XYZ file of C-alpha atoms in Angstrom:
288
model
C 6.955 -31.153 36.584
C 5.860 -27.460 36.225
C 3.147 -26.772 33.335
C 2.905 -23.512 32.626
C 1.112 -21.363 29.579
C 2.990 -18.091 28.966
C 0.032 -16.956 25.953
C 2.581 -17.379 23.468
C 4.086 -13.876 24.573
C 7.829 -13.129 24.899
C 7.428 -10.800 27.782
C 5.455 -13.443 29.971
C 8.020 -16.174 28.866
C 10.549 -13.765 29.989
C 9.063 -13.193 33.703
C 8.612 -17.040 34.035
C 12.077 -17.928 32.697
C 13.682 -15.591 35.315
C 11.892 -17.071 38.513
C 12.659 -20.099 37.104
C 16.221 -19.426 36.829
C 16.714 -17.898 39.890
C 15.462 -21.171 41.764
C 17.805 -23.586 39.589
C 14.745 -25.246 37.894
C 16.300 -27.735 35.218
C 14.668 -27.349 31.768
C 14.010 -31.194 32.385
C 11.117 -29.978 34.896
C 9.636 -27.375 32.906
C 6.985 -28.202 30.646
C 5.170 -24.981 28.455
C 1.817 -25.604 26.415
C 2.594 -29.116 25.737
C -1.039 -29.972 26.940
C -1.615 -32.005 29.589
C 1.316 -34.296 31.462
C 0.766 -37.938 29.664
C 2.226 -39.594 33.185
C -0.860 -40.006 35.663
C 1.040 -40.737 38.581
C 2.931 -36.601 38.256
C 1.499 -33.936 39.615
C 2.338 -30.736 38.164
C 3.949 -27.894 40.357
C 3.060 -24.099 40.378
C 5.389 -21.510 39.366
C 7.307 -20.442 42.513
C 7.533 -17.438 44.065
C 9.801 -14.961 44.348
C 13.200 -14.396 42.185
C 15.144 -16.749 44.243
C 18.767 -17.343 45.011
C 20.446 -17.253 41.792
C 21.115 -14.279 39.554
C 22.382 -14.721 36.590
C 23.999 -12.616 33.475
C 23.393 -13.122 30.186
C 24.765 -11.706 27.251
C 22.621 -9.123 25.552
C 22.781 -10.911 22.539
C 21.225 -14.279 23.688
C 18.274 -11.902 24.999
C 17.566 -10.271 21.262
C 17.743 -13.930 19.864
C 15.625 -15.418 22.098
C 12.781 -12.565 21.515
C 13.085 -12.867 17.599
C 13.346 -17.251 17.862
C 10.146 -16.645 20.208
C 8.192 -15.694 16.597
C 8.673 -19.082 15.396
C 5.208 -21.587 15.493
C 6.338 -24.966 16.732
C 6.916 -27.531 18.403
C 8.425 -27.081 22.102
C 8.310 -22.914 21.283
C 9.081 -21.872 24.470
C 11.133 -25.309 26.147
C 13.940 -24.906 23.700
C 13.819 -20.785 24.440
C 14.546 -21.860 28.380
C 16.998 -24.515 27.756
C 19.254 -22.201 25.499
C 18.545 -20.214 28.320
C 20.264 -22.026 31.063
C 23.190 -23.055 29.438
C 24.236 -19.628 28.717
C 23.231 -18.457 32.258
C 25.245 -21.186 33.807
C 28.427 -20.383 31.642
C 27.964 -22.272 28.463
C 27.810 -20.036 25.946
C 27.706 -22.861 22.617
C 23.923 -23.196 22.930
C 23.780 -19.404 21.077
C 26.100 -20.977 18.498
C 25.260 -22.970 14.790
C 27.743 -25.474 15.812
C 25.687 -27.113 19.072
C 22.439 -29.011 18.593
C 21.071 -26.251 20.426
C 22.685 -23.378 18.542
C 21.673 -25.297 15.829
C 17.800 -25.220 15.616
C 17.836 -21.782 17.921
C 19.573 -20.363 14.629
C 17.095 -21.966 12.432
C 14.307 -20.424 14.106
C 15.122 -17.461 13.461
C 16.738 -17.675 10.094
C 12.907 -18.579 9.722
C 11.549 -15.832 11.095
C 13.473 -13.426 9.225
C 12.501 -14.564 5.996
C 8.737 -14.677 6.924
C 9.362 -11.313 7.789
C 10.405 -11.117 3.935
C 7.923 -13.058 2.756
C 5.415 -10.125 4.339
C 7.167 -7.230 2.810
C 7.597 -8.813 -0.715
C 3.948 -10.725 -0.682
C 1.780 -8.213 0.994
C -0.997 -6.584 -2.007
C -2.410 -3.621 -0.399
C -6.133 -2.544 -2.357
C -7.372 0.939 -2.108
C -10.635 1.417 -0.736
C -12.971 3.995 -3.024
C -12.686 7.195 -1.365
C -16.673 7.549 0.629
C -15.296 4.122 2.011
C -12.005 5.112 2.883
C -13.556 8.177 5.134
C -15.915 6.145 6.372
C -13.569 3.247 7.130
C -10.584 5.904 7.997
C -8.228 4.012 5.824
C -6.985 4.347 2.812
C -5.387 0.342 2.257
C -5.960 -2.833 3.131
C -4.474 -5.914 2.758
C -4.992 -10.381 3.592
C -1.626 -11.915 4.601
C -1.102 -15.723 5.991
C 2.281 -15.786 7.499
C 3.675 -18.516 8.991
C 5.116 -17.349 12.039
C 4.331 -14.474 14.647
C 6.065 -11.626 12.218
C 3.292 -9.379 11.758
C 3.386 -6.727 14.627
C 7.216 -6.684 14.686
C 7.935 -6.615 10.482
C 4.705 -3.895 9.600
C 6.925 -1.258 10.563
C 8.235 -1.385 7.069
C 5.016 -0.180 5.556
C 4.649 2.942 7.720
C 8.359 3.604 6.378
C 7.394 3.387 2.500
C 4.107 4.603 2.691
C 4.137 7.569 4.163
C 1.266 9.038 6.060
C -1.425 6.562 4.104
C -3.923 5.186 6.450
C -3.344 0.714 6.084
C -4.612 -2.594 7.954
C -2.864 -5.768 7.508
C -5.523 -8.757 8.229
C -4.521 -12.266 9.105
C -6.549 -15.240 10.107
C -5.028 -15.001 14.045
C -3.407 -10.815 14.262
C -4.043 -7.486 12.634
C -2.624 -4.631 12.453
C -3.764 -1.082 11.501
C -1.737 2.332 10.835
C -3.510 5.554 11.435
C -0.545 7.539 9.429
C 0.660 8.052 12.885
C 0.518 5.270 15.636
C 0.226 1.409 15.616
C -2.549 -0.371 16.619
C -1.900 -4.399 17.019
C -4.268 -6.898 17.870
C -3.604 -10.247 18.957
C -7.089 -11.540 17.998
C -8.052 -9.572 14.667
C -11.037 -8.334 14.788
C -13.674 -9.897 12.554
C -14.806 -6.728 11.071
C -11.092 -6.109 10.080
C -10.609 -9.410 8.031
C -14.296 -8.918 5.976
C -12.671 -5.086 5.120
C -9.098 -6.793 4.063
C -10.782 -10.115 2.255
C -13.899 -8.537 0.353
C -12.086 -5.061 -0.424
C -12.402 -5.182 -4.522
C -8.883 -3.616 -6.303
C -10.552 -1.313 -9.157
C -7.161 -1.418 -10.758
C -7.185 -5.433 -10.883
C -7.493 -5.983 -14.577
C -4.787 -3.350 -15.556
C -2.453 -4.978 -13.201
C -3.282 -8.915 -14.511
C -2.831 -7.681 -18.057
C 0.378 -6.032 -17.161
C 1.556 -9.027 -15.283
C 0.697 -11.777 -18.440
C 2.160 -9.134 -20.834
C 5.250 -8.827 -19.007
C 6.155 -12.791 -17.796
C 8.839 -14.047 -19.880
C 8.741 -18.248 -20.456
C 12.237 -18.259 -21.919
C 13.448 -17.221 -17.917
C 10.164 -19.034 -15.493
C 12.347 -21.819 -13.444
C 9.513 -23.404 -11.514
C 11.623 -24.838 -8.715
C 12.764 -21.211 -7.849
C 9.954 -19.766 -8.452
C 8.242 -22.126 -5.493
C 11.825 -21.227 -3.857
C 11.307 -17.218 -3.596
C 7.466 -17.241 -3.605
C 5.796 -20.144 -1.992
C 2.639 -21.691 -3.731
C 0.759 -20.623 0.024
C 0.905 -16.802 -0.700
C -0.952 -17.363 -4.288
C -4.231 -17.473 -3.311
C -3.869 -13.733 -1.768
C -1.677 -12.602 -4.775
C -3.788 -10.918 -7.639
C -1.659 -12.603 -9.637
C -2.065 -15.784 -8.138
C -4.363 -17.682 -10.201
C -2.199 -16.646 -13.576
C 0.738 -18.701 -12.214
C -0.278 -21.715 -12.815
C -1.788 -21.098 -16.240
C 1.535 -19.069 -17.490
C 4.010 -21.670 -15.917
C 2.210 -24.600 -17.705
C 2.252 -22.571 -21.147
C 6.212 -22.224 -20.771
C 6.343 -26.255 -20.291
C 4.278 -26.712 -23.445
C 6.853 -25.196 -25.208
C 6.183 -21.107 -25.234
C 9.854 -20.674 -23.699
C 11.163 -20.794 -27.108
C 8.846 -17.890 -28.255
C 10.731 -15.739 -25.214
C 7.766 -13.665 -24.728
C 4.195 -13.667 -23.047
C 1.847 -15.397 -25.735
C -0.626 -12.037 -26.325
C 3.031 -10.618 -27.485
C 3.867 -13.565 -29.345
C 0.197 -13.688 -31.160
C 0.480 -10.171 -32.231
C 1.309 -9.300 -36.064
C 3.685 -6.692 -35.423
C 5.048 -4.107 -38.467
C 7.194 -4.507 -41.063
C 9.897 -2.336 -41.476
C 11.697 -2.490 -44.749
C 15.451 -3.260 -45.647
C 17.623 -1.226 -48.361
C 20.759 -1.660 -49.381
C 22.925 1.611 -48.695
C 24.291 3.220 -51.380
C 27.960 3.628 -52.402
C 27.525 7.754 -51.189
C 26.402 6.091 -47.998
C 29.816 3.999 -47.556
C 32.440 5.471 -44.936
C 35.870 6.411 -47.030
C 39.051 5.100 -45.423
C 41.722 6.460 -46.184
C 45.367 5.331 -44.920
């Protein structure tokens, strides 16, 4: 068996993969960041050296699927990666497919991926920093995400798109990644200072926002199942918004869907407007 630990990076995955491949190592004997070998009596082998005898080509394709279904936390990360892997390189080209076991949870993965790459775009409350801050800081926004799966350096590309020249950090609790209104910088281990910035920034337009957000939720349209669906109950606690979920959901169960409206709109008295009856001069003539 050959235990190896490729730092949960594509790129060393990729160099392993290849010796691998080139000396006809079976997925069987491969073993990545499993921990140690639970049979006492193996010994595990080093990587060997060289590219060996084999070359094989692969489809660009399988190459661009592999590096997005690399993002995915989980079980046997990078075994499945190599096993896809050989079958293509030795001419089976069903492990790329939905139809194969393979294909199957390969496709999965990534279908995953991609819409944890959503989930950052849609879910992702950037606060501006007061302005002596921001110069002092150099930034302008910052934001607390918690996604599930290695999306953050790849996805954040989107902000720089939308916002312009703005100066932003994106905290998580293993990654971060700041924008100068220029260049990327992404770290692998974010840096401590980074998360305080991103978790104890204060939003001075908080309140406006929260009484926008209760005025505007309707109860006769809140579905609860899709609502969990299209925003997980996870991304809440970073959501400004977060802790009115709850509270506004429960109020449309207790009956408030029938009012169609957010209760402060319900609650208020409104003005009367009155009715007259129109007059005969009023009354369109039709003729024949």
């Amino acid at each position: 068996m050959i235990a190896l630990d490729c730092d949960d990076t594509f790129a060393t995955w990729r160099d392993q993969a290849r010796v691998l491949l080139g000396h006809g190592i079976d997925p069987a004997e491969v073993n990545w960041g499993q921990g140690p070998i639970q049979d006492l009596l193996a010994q595990p082998d080093a990587l060997p050296r060289g590219p060996g005898p084999f070359r094989a080509r692969v489809p660009v394709q399988l190459l661009e699927q592999l590096q997005l279904a690399a993002r995915y936390r989980g079980e046997q990360r990078w075994n499945l990666l190599y096993e896809v892997l050989w079958r293509v390189a030795h001419g089976d080209r069903t492990a790329m497919l939905a139809g194969d076991r393979l294909g199957s949870e390969l496709q999965r993965r990534i279908r995953q991926v991609t819409r944890e790459a959503h989930h950052l775009h849609a879910f992702v409350r950037f606060v501006p920093l007061p302005t002596l801050l921001a110069e002092r800081l150099q930034l302008d926004l910052v934001a607390f995400h918690e996604p599930a799966h290695d999306i953050l350096e790849s996805a954040s590309d989107h902000f720089a798109e939308r916002l312009g020249r703005q100066r932003w950090l994106i905290a998580t609790s293993r990654d971060g990644i700041r924008y100068d209104g220029a260049q990327f910088d992404y770290r692998r281990q974010c840096p401590e200072a980074w998360r305080q910035w991103a978790r104890e920034a204060d939003d001075p337009d908080a309140d406006l926002w929260l009484t926008y957000y209760r005025h505007t939720f309707n109860p006769a349209r809140v579905n609860p199942d899709a609502l969990r669906l299209h925003m997980p109950g996870r991304f809440w606690r970073h959501l400004p918004e977060g802790p009115l979920i709850p509270r506004l959901v429960g109020l449309a169960r207790q009956g408030k869907q029938r009012d169609g409206q957010a209760q402060e709109v319900a609650e208020q008295g409104g003005k009367r407007i009155r009715y007259a009856e129109p007059r005969a001069s009023d009354m369109p003539i039709l003729t024949r």
